[in-house]
Coordinates of C-alpha atoms and ligand atoms in Angstrom, one line a residue:
M1 CA 0.0 -74.4 -5.7
A2 CA 2.3 -71.5 -6.0
N3 CA 5.7 -73.0 -6.8
T4 CA 5.3 -76.4 -5.2
P5 CA 6.5 -79.1 -7.6
K6 CA 3.7 -81.3 -9.0
W7 CA 5.4 -84.5 -7.8
L8 CA 4.4 -83.7 -4.3
N9 CA 0.7 -84.1 -5.1
D10 CA 0.7 -87.9 -4.9
A11 CA 4.0 -88.4 -3.0
V12 CA 4.2 -90.6 0.1
F13 CA 7.4 -90.3 2.1
Y14 CA 9.4 -92.9 4.1
N15 CA 11.5 -91.4 6.9
I16 CA 14.7 -93.4 7.4
Y17 CA 16.9 -93.2 10.4
P18 CA 20.1 -94.4 8.7
Q19 CA 22.0 -95.9 11.6
S20 CA 19.0 -98.2 12.4
F21 CA 17.8 -99.3 8.9
L22 CA 20.1 -102.0 7.5
D23 CA 23.8 -102.7 8.3
S24 CA 25.3 -103.9 5.0
N25 CA 28.9 -104.5 6.2
G26 CA 28.4 -106.0 9.7
D27 CA 29.9 -103.2 11.8
G28 CA 26.7 -102.9 13.7
I29 CA 25.6 -99.6 12.2
G30 CA 23.1 -99.0 9.4
D31 CA 24.6 -97.4 6.3
L32 CA 23.8 -96.0 2.9
Q33 CA 24.5 -99.3 1.1
G34 CA 21.9 -100.9 3.4
I35 CA 19.3 -98.3 2.3
T36 CA 20.2 -98.9 -1.4
D37 CA 19.8 -102.6 -0.8
K38 CA 16.2 -102.0 0.4
L39 CA 15.0 -99.7 -2.3
D40 CA 12.9 -102.4 -3.9
Y41 CA 11.1 -102.9 -0.6
I42 CA 10.5 -99.2 -0.3
K43 CA 9.2 -99.0 -3.8
D44 CA 7.1 -102.1 -3.4
T45 CA 5.4 -100.7 -0.3
G46 CA 4.5 -97.7 -2.4
F47 CA 6.7 -94.9 -1.1
T48 CA 7.8 -92.3 -3.7
A49 CA 10.3 -90.4 -1.6
I50 CA 12.7 -90.8 1.3
W51 CA 13.6 -88.4 4.0
L52 CA 17.0 -89.4 5.5
N53 CA 18.0 -88.2 8.9
P54 CA 21.5 -86.7 8.9
V55 CA 24.3 -88.6 7.3
Y56 CA 27.1 -86.1 7.7
V57 CA 30.4 -86.3 9.6
S58 CA 29.7 -85.9 13.3
P59 CA 30.9 -86.9 16.8
F60 CA 27.3 -88.0 17.3
R61 CA 26.5 -86.3 20.6
D62 CA 23.0 -85.7 19.1
A63 CA 22.8 -88.6 16.7
G64 CA 24.3 -86.6 13.8
Y65 CA 22.4 -83.3 14.4
D66 CA 25.8 -82.0 15.5
I67 CA 27.8 -81.8 12.3
T68 CA 31.6 -81.2 11.9
D69 CA 31.8 -81.5 8.1
F70 CA 28.7 -80.4 6.1
Y71 CA 30.3 -81.6 2.8
K72 CA 31.1 -85.2 3.7
V73 CA 29.1 -88.4 4.5
A74 CA 30.1 -89.9 7.9
P75 CA 32.5 -92.8 7.3
R76 CA 30.2 -95.1 9.3
Y77 CA 27.5 -94.6 6.7
G78 CA 29.8 -94.7 3.7
T79 CA 31.1 -92.1 1.2
N80 CA 29.8 -89.3 -0.9
E81 CA 30.0 -91.7 -3.8
D82 CA 27.7 -94.1 -1.9
F83 CA 25.2 -91.2 -1.5
R84 CA 25.3 -90.5 -5.2
H85 CA 24.8 -94.2 -5.9
L86 CA 21.8 -94.3 -3.5
C87 CA 20.3 -91.3 -5.3
D88 CA 20.9 -92.8 -8.7
E89 CA 19.3 -96.1 -7.8
A90 CA 16.4 -94.4 -6.1
H91 CA 15.8 -92.2 -9.1
K92 CA 15.8 -95.3 -11.4
R93 CA 12.9 -96.5 -9.3
G94 CA 11.0 -93.2 -9.3
I95 CA 12.0 -92.5 -5.7
R96 CA 13.2 -89.1 -4.6
V97 CA 15.7 -88.6 -1.8
V98 CA 15.5 -85.7 0.7
M99 CA 18.3 -85.0 3.1
D100 CA 18.3 -83.5 6.5
L101 CA 19.7 -80.0 6.6
V102 CA 20.9 -78.8 10.0
A103 CA 20.9 -75.1 9.2
G104 CA 20.9 -73.6 12.7
H105 CA 24.0 -75.0 14.4
T106 CA 27.1 -77.1 14.1
S107 CA 29.0 -79.4 16.4
L108 CA 31.4 -77.8 18.9
E109 CA 34.0 -79.9 17.2
C110 CA 33.4 -78.3 13.8
E111 CA 36.5 -76.5 12.5
W112 CA 34.5 -73.3 12.0
F113 CA 33.6 -73.3 15.7
K114 CA 37.2 -74.1 16.8
K115 CA 38.4 -71.0 14.9
S116 CA 35.5 -69.0 16.2
A117 CA 36.4 -69.8 19.8
L118 CA 39.9 -68.4 19.4
P119 CA 40.6 -65.1 21.1
E120 CA 42.3 -63.8 17.9
K121 CA 40.0 -62.3 15.3
N122 CA 39.7 -64.5 12.2
E123 CA 37.3 -65.2 9.4
Y124 CA 35.1 -67.5 11.6
S125 CA 34.9 -65.2 14.6
D126 CA 31.4 -64.0 13.7
R127 CA 30.2 -67.3 12.2
Y128 CA 28.5 -68.0 15.5
V129 CA 26.5 -65.9 18.0
W130 CA 28.9 -64.6 20.8
T131 CA 28.4 -62.0 23.5
D132 CA 31.2 -59.5 24.0
S133 CA 32.2 -60.6 27.6
V134 CA 32.4 -63.9 29.3
W135 CA 30.5 -62.3 32.2
K136 CA 27.6 -61.3 30.0
M137 CA 25.0 -63.7 28.7
G138 CA 22.3 -62.8 26.2
T139 CA 18.8 -62.4 27.8
E140 CA 17.1 -64.5 25.1
G141 CA 18.1 -68.1 24.2
S142 CA 20.7 -70.1 26.0
F143 CA 24.4 -69.2 26.4
I144 CA 27.5 -71.1 27.5
S145 CA 30.3 -69.1 29.3
G146 CA 34.0 -69.9 29.8
Y147 CA 34.3 -72.4 27.0
S148 CA 37.6 -71.0 25.6
D149 CA 39.9 -68.1 25.9
R150 CA 37.7 -66.0 23.7
D151 CA 36.1 -63.3 25.9
G152 CA 32.5 -64.0 25.4
C153 CA 29.7 -66.5 25.8
Y154 CA 28.4 -68.5 22.8
M155 CA 24.8 -69.1 22.2
N156 CA 23.7 -72.8 21.8
N157 CA 20.8 -73.8 19.7
F158 CA 19.9 -77.1 21.4
F159 CA 22.3 -79.1 23.5
Y160 CA 25.4 -77.3 24.8
C161 CA 27.4 -79.0 22.0
Q162 CA 25.4 -77.3 19.2
P163 CA 26.5 -73.7 19.0
A164 CA 24.1 -71.4 17.1
L165 CA 25.2 -70.2 13.7
N166 CA 25.0 -66.4 13.1
Y167 CA 22.3 -65.4 10.7
G168 CA 21.9 -62.1 12.5
Y169 CA 19.3 -60.5 14.8
K170 CA 16.1 -59.0 13.6
N171 CA 15.7 -56.6 16.6
I172 CA 19.1 -55.5 17.9
T173 CA 19.3 -54.6 21.6
E174 CA 22.9 -55.3 22.5
P175 CA 26.2 -54.0 20.9
W176 CA 27.4 -57.5 20.1
Q177 CA 24.3 -58.5 18.2
M178 CA 24.7 -58.3 14.4
S179 CA 22.0 -57.5 11.9
M180 CA 20.6 -59.9 9.3
N181 CA 22.4 -57.8 6.6
S182 CA 25.8 -57.8 8.3
P183 CA 28.6 -59.4 6.2
A184 CA 29.0 -62.2 8.7
A185 CA 25.3 -63.1 8.6
I186 CA 25.4 -63.1 4.8
D187 CA 28.5 -65.3 4.8
T188 CA 26.6 -67.8 6.9
R189 CA 23.7 -67.8 4.5
N190 CA 26.0 -68.2 1.5
E191 CA 27.7 -71.1 3.1
L192 CA 24.3 -72.8 3.7
L193 CA 23.3 -72.2 0.0
N194 CA 26.6 -73.7 -1.0
I195 CA 25.9 -76.8 1.1
M196 CA 22.5 -77.1 -0.5
S197 CA 23.9 -76.9 -4.0
F198 CA 26.7 -79.4 -3.1
W199 CA 24.2 -82.2 -2.2
S200 CA 21.7 -81.2 -4.8
D201 CA 24.4 -81.7 -7.5
L202 CA 25.1 -85.2 -6.0
G203 CA 21.4 -86.1 -6.4
S204 CA 19.5 -84.8 -3.4
D205 CA 15.9 -83.8 -4.2
G206 CA 15.5 -81.4 -1.4
F207 CA 16.0 -80.9 2.3
R208 CA 14.1 -81.3 5.6
V209 CA 15.3 -78.3 7.5
D210 CA 16.1 -78.9 11.2
M211 CA 14.7 -76.3 13.6
A212 CA 14.0 -74.1 10.6
S213 CA 12.4 -71.3 12.6
S214 CA 15.5 -70.9 14.9
L215 CA 17.9 -69.2 12.5
V216 CA 17.3 -65.5 13.1
K217 CA 17.6 -64.3 16.7
G218 CA 15.7 -61.5 18.4
D219 CA 12.8 -62.3 16.2
P220 CA 9.7 -62.9 18.3
D221 CA 7.2 -62.5 15.5
K222 CA 9.4 -64.6 13.2
S223 CA 9.4 -61.9 10.5
G224 CA 13.2 -62.0 10.3
V225 CA 13.4 -65.8 9.7
I226 CA 10.5 -65.7 7.3
E227 CA 12.4 -63.0 5.3
L228 CA 15.6 -65.1 5.4
W229 CA 14.0 -68.3 4.2
N230 CA 12.3 -66.5 1.3
I231 CA 15.7 -65.3 0.1
I232 CA 17.2 -68.8 0.4
K233 CA 14.2 -70.5 -1.2
K234 CA 14.3 -68.1 -4.2
E235 CA 17.9 -68.8 -4.9
F236 CA 17.5 -72.5 -4.3
T237 CA 14.4 -72.9 -6.5
A238 CA 16.0 -70.8 -9.3
K239 CA 18.7 -73.4 -9.5
Y240 CA 16.8 -76.5 -8.6
P241 CA 13.1 -76.0 -9.5
E242 CA 12.0 -79.5 -8.8
N243 CA 13.7 -79.7 -5.4
I244 CA 11.8 -79.1 -2.2
L245 CA 12.2 -77.7 1.3
I246 CA 10.4 -79.2 4.3
A247 CA 10.3 -77.3 7.6
E248 CA 10.6 -78.6 11.1
W249 CA 8.6 -75.6 12.3
S250 CA 5.2 -76.9 13.3
F251 CA 3.5 -73.7 12.6
P252 CA 2.4 -74.0 9.0
K253 CA 1.2 -70.5 8.6
E254 CA 4.7 -69.2 9.2
A255 CA 6.6 -72.0 7.5
I256 CA 4.6 -71.8 4.3
A257 CA 4.9 -68.0 4.3
A258 CA 8.6 -68.5 4.7
G259 CA 8.7 -70.4 1.4
F260 CA 8.6 -74.0 2.5
D261 CA 6.8 -76.5 0.4
I262 CA 5.8 -78.6 3.5
D263 CA 5.6 -78.0 7.2
F264 CA 5.3 -80.9 9.7
L265 CA 2.6 -80.8 12.2
I266 CA 4.4 -82.3 15.2
H267 CA 4.7 -82.2 19.0
F268 CA 5.7 -78.6 19.5
N269 CA 4.2 -75.1 19.0
L270 CA 0.8 -76.5 18.3
K271 CA -1.2 -79.0 20.3
A272 CA -3.0 -80.4 17.2
Y273 CA -0.7 -83.3 16.6
T274 CA -0.4 -84.4 20.2
T275 CA -4.2 -84.4 20.8
L276 CA -4.6 -86.9 18.0
F277 CA -2.1 -89.4 19.1
R278 CA 0.1 -88.6 22.1
H279 CA -2.0 -86.9 24.6
E280 CA -1.3 -89.4 27.4
K281 CA 1.0 -89.2 30.4
G282 CA 4.4 -90.7 29.7
T283 CA 4.4 -89.7 26.1
N284 CA 6.7 -86.8 26.7
Q285 CA 4.2 -83.9 26.8
S286 CA 4.0 -81.0 29.2
E287 CA 1.6 -81.6 32.0
A288 CA -0.6 -78.7 30.8
W289 CA -1.3 -80.7 27.6
I290 CA -2.3 -84.0 29.1
G291 CA -5.7 -85.3 28.1
H292 CA -7.1 -88.0 26.0
S293 CA -5.9 -88.7 22.5
Y294 CA -8.6 -88.8 19.9
F295 CA -7.1 -92.0 18.5
R296 CA -7.7 -94.2 21.5
K297 CA -10.1 -97.0 22.2
D298 CA -11.4 -95.2 25.3
G299 CA -13.1 -92.8 23.0
K300 CA -12.7 -89.8 25.3
G301 CA -10.8 -87.6 22.8
D302 CA -12.1 -84.5 21.2
I303 CA -11.4 -84.0 17.4
D304 CA -12.0 -80.3 17.8
L305 CA -8.8 -79.9 19.7
F306 CA -7.1 -81.0 16.5
L307 CA -9.5 -79.3 14.1
N308 CA -9.5 -75.9 15.6
E309 CA -5.8 -75.4 15.0
Y310 CA -5.5 -77.6 11.9
L311 CA -8.3 -75.8 10.0
D312 CA -6.9 -72.4 10.9
H313 CA -3.5 -73.4 9.4
Y314 CA -5.0 -75.4 6.6
N315 CA -7.1 -72.5 5.4
A316 CA -4.2 -70.0 5.7
T317 CA -1.8 -72.2 3.6
K318 CA -4.1 -73.9 1.1
G319 CA -2.9 -73.5 -2.4
K320 CA 0.5 -72.4 -1.2
G321 CA 2.1 -75.3 0.6
F322 CA 1.3 -78.5 2.5
I323 CA 0.8 -79.6 6.1
S324 CA 2.2 -83.0 6.8
I325 CA 1.0 -85.1 9.7
P326 CA 3.7 -87.8 10.1
T327 CA 3.1 -91.3 11.7
G328 CA 6.0 -90.3 14.0
N329 CA 9.7 -89.5 13.9
H330 CA 12.9 -90.0 15.7
D331 CA 12.0 -87.4 18.4
I332 CA 8.7 -88.8 19.7
H333 CA 7.3 -92.0 21.0
R334 CA 6.2 -94.5 18.3
I335 CA 2.6 -94.3 17.4
S336 CA 2.2 -98.0 18.4
L337 CA 2.6 -97.0 22.1
L338 CA -0.7 -97.7 23.9
R339 CA -2.2 -99.0 20.7
D340 CA -2.7 -102.5 19.2
T341 CA -2.8 -103.5 15.6
D342 CA -6.5 -102.7 15.2
D343 CA -5.9 -99.2 16.4
L344 CA -3.1 -98.8 14.0
F345 CA -5.3 -99.9 11.1
V346 CA -7.4 -96.8 11.9
T347 CA -4.6 -94.3 12.6
H348 CA -3.0 -95.3 9.3
A349 CA -6.3 -95.0 7.4
F350 CA -6.6 -91.5 8.7
L351 CA -2.9 -90.5 8.1
L352 CA -2.9 -91.7 4.5
T353 CA -6.1 -90.0 3.5
M354 CA -5.6 -86.5 4.9
P355 CA -4.5 -83.6 2.7
G356 CA -0.8 -82.7 2.6
V357 CA 2.0 -85.2 2.1
P358 CA 2.1 -88.3 4.3
F359 CA 5.3 -89.4 6.1
V360 CA 5.7 -92.9 7.5
Y361 CA 8.5 -93.3 10.0
Y362 CA 10.5 -96.5 9.3
G363 CA 9.0 -99.4 11.1
D364 CA 5.6 -97.8 11.6
E365 CA 4.3 -99.7 8.6
I366 CA 4.7 -102.9 10.6
G367 CA 3.8 -101.4 14.0
M368 CA 7.3 -101.5 15.5
K369 CA 7.2 -100.8 19.2
Y370 CA 8.6 -98.0 21.3
I371 CA 11.2 -99.9 23.4
E372 CA 11.0 -98.9 27.0
G373 CA 14.0 -98.6 29.4
L374 CA 16.9 -98.3 26.9
A375 CA 20.0 -96.5 28.0
S376 CA 20.4 -93.2 26.1
K377 CA 22.3 -93.5 22.9
E378 CA 24.0 -90.6 21.2
G379 CA 21.9 -87.9 22.9
G380 CA 18.6 -89.8 22.4
F381 CA 17.4 -90.0 26.0
N382 CA 13.7 -90.9 26.0
R383 CA 13.8 -90.7 22.1
T384 CA 16.1 -93.7 22.0
G385 CA 13.2 -96.2 22.2
S386 CA 11.9 -94.9 18.9
R387 CA 15.3 -95.4 17.2
T388 CA 15.8 -99.2 17.4
P389 CA 16.8 -101.2 14.4
M390 CA 14.4 -102.0 11.6
Q391 CA 12.9 -105.5 11.9
W392 CA 13.3 -107.3 8.7
E393 CA 13.0 -111.1 9.5
S394 CA 13.4 -113.6 12.2
G395 CA 17.0 -114.5 13.2
K396 CA 20.0 -112.6 14.4
N397 CA 19.2 -108.9 15.1
L398 CA 16.0 -109.5 13.2
G399 CA 17.9 -109.2 10.0
F400 CA 19.3 -105.7 10.8
S401 CA 23.0 -106.6 11.2
A402 CA 25.4 -109.5 11.4
S403 CA 27.2 -107.8 14.3
D404 CA 27.1 -108.9 17.9
T405 CA 27.0 -105.3 19.0
P406 CA 24.3 -103.6 16.9
Y407 CA 23.8 -99.8 17.2
L408 CA 20.9 -100.4 19.5
P409 CA 19.3 -103.7 20.6
V410 CA 16.5 -105.0 18.5
D411 CA 13.0 -105.6 20.0
T412 CA 13.4 -108.9 21.9
S413 CA 9.7 -109.6 22.4
S414 CA 8.4 -112.9 21.0
D415 CA 5.8 -111.0 18.9
A416 CA 8.2 -108.5 17.5
P417 CA 6.7 -107.6 14.0
T418 CA 8.9 -108.2 11.0
V419 CA 8.6 -107.3 7.3
A420 CA 9.1 -111.0 6.3
A421 CA 6.2 -112.3 8.4
Q422 CA 3.9 -109.4 7.5
S423 CA 4.5 -109.6 3.8
K424 CA 3.1 -113.2 3.8
D425 CA 0.0 -112.2 5.9
G426 CA -2.7 -110.6 3.8
N427 CA -4.2 -109.1 6.9
S428 CA -1.0 -107.5 8.3
L429 CA -0.5 -103.8 9.0
L430 CA 2.2 -103.8 6.3
N431 CA -0.3 -105.0 3.6
H432 CA -2.9 -102.6 5.0
T433 CA -0.4 -99.7 4.7
K434 CA 0.5 -100.8 1.2
K435 CA -3.2 -100.9 0.2
L436 CA -3.8 -97.4 1.6
I437 CA -0.9 -96.0 -0.2
R438 CA -2.1 -97.6 -3.5
I439 CA -5.6 -96.2 -2.9
R440 CA -4.2 -92.8 -2.2
K441 CA -2.2 -92.7 -5.4
E442 CA -5.1 -94.1 -7.6
N443 CA -7.6 -91.5 -6.3
P444 CA -6.8 -87.8 -7.0
A445 CA -9.4 -86.7 -4.4
L446 CA -7.0 -88.1 -1.8
W447 CA -3.9 -86.4 -3.1
A448 CA -2.0 -83.7 -1.1
N449 CA -3.9 -80.9 -3.0
G450 CA -7.4 -82.4 -2.8
E451 CA -10.0 -80.4 -1.0
F452 CA -10.8 -81.2 2.6
E453 CA -14.1 -80.7 4.4
V454 CA -15.4 -81.9 7.8
V455 CA -18.6 -83.9 7.6
H456 CA -19.1 -85.3 11.1
K457 CA -17.4 -85.2 14.5
N458 CA -16.7 -86.4 17.2
Y459 CA -16.8 -90.2 17.0
P460 CA -16.7 -91.1 14.2
F461 CA -14.7 -88.4 12.5
V462 CA -15.9 -88.1 8.9
Y463 CA -14.4 -86.0 6.2
K464 CA -14.9 -85.3 2.5
R465 CA -12.0 -85.2 0.0
T466 CA -12.5 -83.8 -3.5
G467 CA -10.2 -83.6 -6.5
G468 CA -10.3 -84.3 -10.2
S469 CA -14.0 -85.2 -10.7
Q470 CA -14.1 -87.4 -7.5
T471 CA -15.6 -87.1 -4.1
I472 CA -14.4 -89.5 -1.4
I473 CA -15.7 -89.9 2.1
V474 CA -13.4 -91.2 4.8
A475 CA -14.8 -92.1 8.2
V476 CA -12.7 -93.2 11.2
N477 CA -14.0 -94.5 14.5
P478 CA -11.1 -95.1 16.9
A479 CA -13.4 -95.5 19.8
N480 CA -14.3 -99.0 21.1
R481 CA -18.1 -98.5 20.6
R482 CA -20.5 -98.7 17.7
A483 CA -21.8 -95.6 15.9
E484 CA -24.5 -95.0 13.5
I485 CA -24.8 -91.7 11.7
S486 CA -26.1 -90.3 8.4
A487 CA -23.5 -89.3 5.8
P488 CA -23.3 -88.5 2.1
A489 CA -24.7 -91.5 0.0
C490 CA -22.2 -94.2 -0.9
R491 CA -21.7 -95.1 -4.5
K492 CA -18.9 -97.5 -4.1
V493 CA -16.9 -98.7 -1.1
I494 CA -13.2 -98.5 -1.7
Y495 CA -11.9 -100.0 1.5
A496 CA -13.4 -100.7 4.9
K497 CA -12.9 -102.5 8.1
D498 CA -15.8 -103.3 10.3
A499 CA -17.9 -100.5 8.9
Q500 CA -20.7 -100.3 6.2
A501 CA -22.2 -97.5 4.2
D502 CA -25.9 -98.3 3.6
G503 CA -27.3 -95.6 1.4
T504 CA -26.9 -92.5 3.6
T505 CA -26.4 -94.5 6.8
L506 CA -23.0 -95.2 8.1
K507 CA -22.8 -98.2 10.5
M508 CA -19.5 -98.5 12.2
D509 CA -18.3 -101.0 14.8
G510 CA -15.8 -100.0 17.4
V511 CA -12.3 -99.4 16.0
S512 CA -13.2 -99.2 12.3
F513 CA -12.9 -97.2 9.2
I514 CA -14.4 -96.8 5.8
I515 CA -13.3 -95.1 2.6
Y516 CA -16.0 -94.7 -0.1
E517 CA -16.8 -92.8 -3.3
A518 CA -19.8 -90.5 -2.9
Ligands
GLC1 C1 15.5 -81.4 15.7 C2 15.8 -82.9 15.5 C3 16.3 -83.4 16.8 C4 17.6 -82.7 17.2 C5 17.4 -81.2 17.3 C6 18.7 -80.5 17.3 O1 14.4 -81.2 16.6 O2 14.7 -83.5 14.9 O3 16.5 -84.8 16.7 O4 18.0 -83.2 18.4 O5 16.6 -80.7 16.2 O6 19.3 -80.5 16.1
CA2 CA1 27.4 -100.7 8.6

């Protein structure tokens, strides 16, 4: 593994959406102290690292992905000192903390942008991408005209309120476009490096980089942005060799070549992730992609839709970086949508035994639901239903907050899962998740860097993991029908539900899995 730190090999991440995790002071919004208060729960479940969604000062028009001050924790979450304290307490428990780095854009209300929008030339004029006339938009990307008295249109990276920072253009076709080596583009890059050092010095163990592939413009083959990240990664690693960079890119071949330690396989660029879990109507996919998820009782999926892309990227990145298949995140429907607990036993068995580094989105360890019909909150739109408060125990706001007006309403259904109830139930999804994490850590074959080989498809999907001197077979059968196949001989069953390995015969009931040593 080129320069990827060793600690990633048996790492399991917990993705925390800070505003919805635990409100420690009763103002209705989750905060850093709330996360610190729950570190023992996080450790006890087996997680070795946390990815925190953005905690910086922001007007929250995109839930904090619109930053006004990159050097300061938003008061609603606490102070920079609270962040340092969280890192210290996490580190004492052997847990790393990875922050979100919104590298491609700022809030419209950021001081840099306010200065950039002035007609008079100043040090921030070229911090963002502007055309040279209000009547002239760029032909690539999205531009806003008439915003201020500056004669030009600014490029936005996502919502209108997220102007794109200027890291330069790879291919220049217009006089207003600047090169990647222009002083302005280099200033932007240096500012980013400065931000990275600032938080690393306070205790951050790395960054998940938001829209990582978006930084360089006019870069259709991504060679420009790959070059840029290699420069950043080199400087960052020289200073913080144990700290990592995770990409929101979803094209691992490019992201790992750009120097990232991990790339997420998620819902854009590739279909691989969607075809596993979210291939149904109403799960926010383009019509062209609609089909049957592999992980569904109806058993009409096709694991090759996943494997064709996955293996291509896996083989290209093996030994250089990791592909992470998360249970979900704050941008997509929860994995529990259209699935019951039995189904989730199987999805989690798969997700926690694949190569790469697993990520569990808060609440997915207890099967929290996607809450339908919520009004959009802070730019969430249909993502809002995946962002509701963590469900700790029965009682007011399910233990999230003492406030009468929590950030978002908690799940009001009578069977809303909670940590308290599931901890006491030996057969709960929480205890299953815990057991899978423990099994993963105890068996090097299942680590991020363990080998992966397909043994059988379609239902069941069977794969071999090897590492150390171990060979482990994992078989998952999400379909609601029995299957009997031959597979490598079983020496010892590690964990199974409704499946048996009898010599070289695998007998699997519907919706089952088995993990065994071969
Ligand atoms: C990423 C974030 C998403 C945000 C967008 C703009 O996709 O995950 O939540 O809205 O970038 O920053
Ligand atoms: Ca609070």
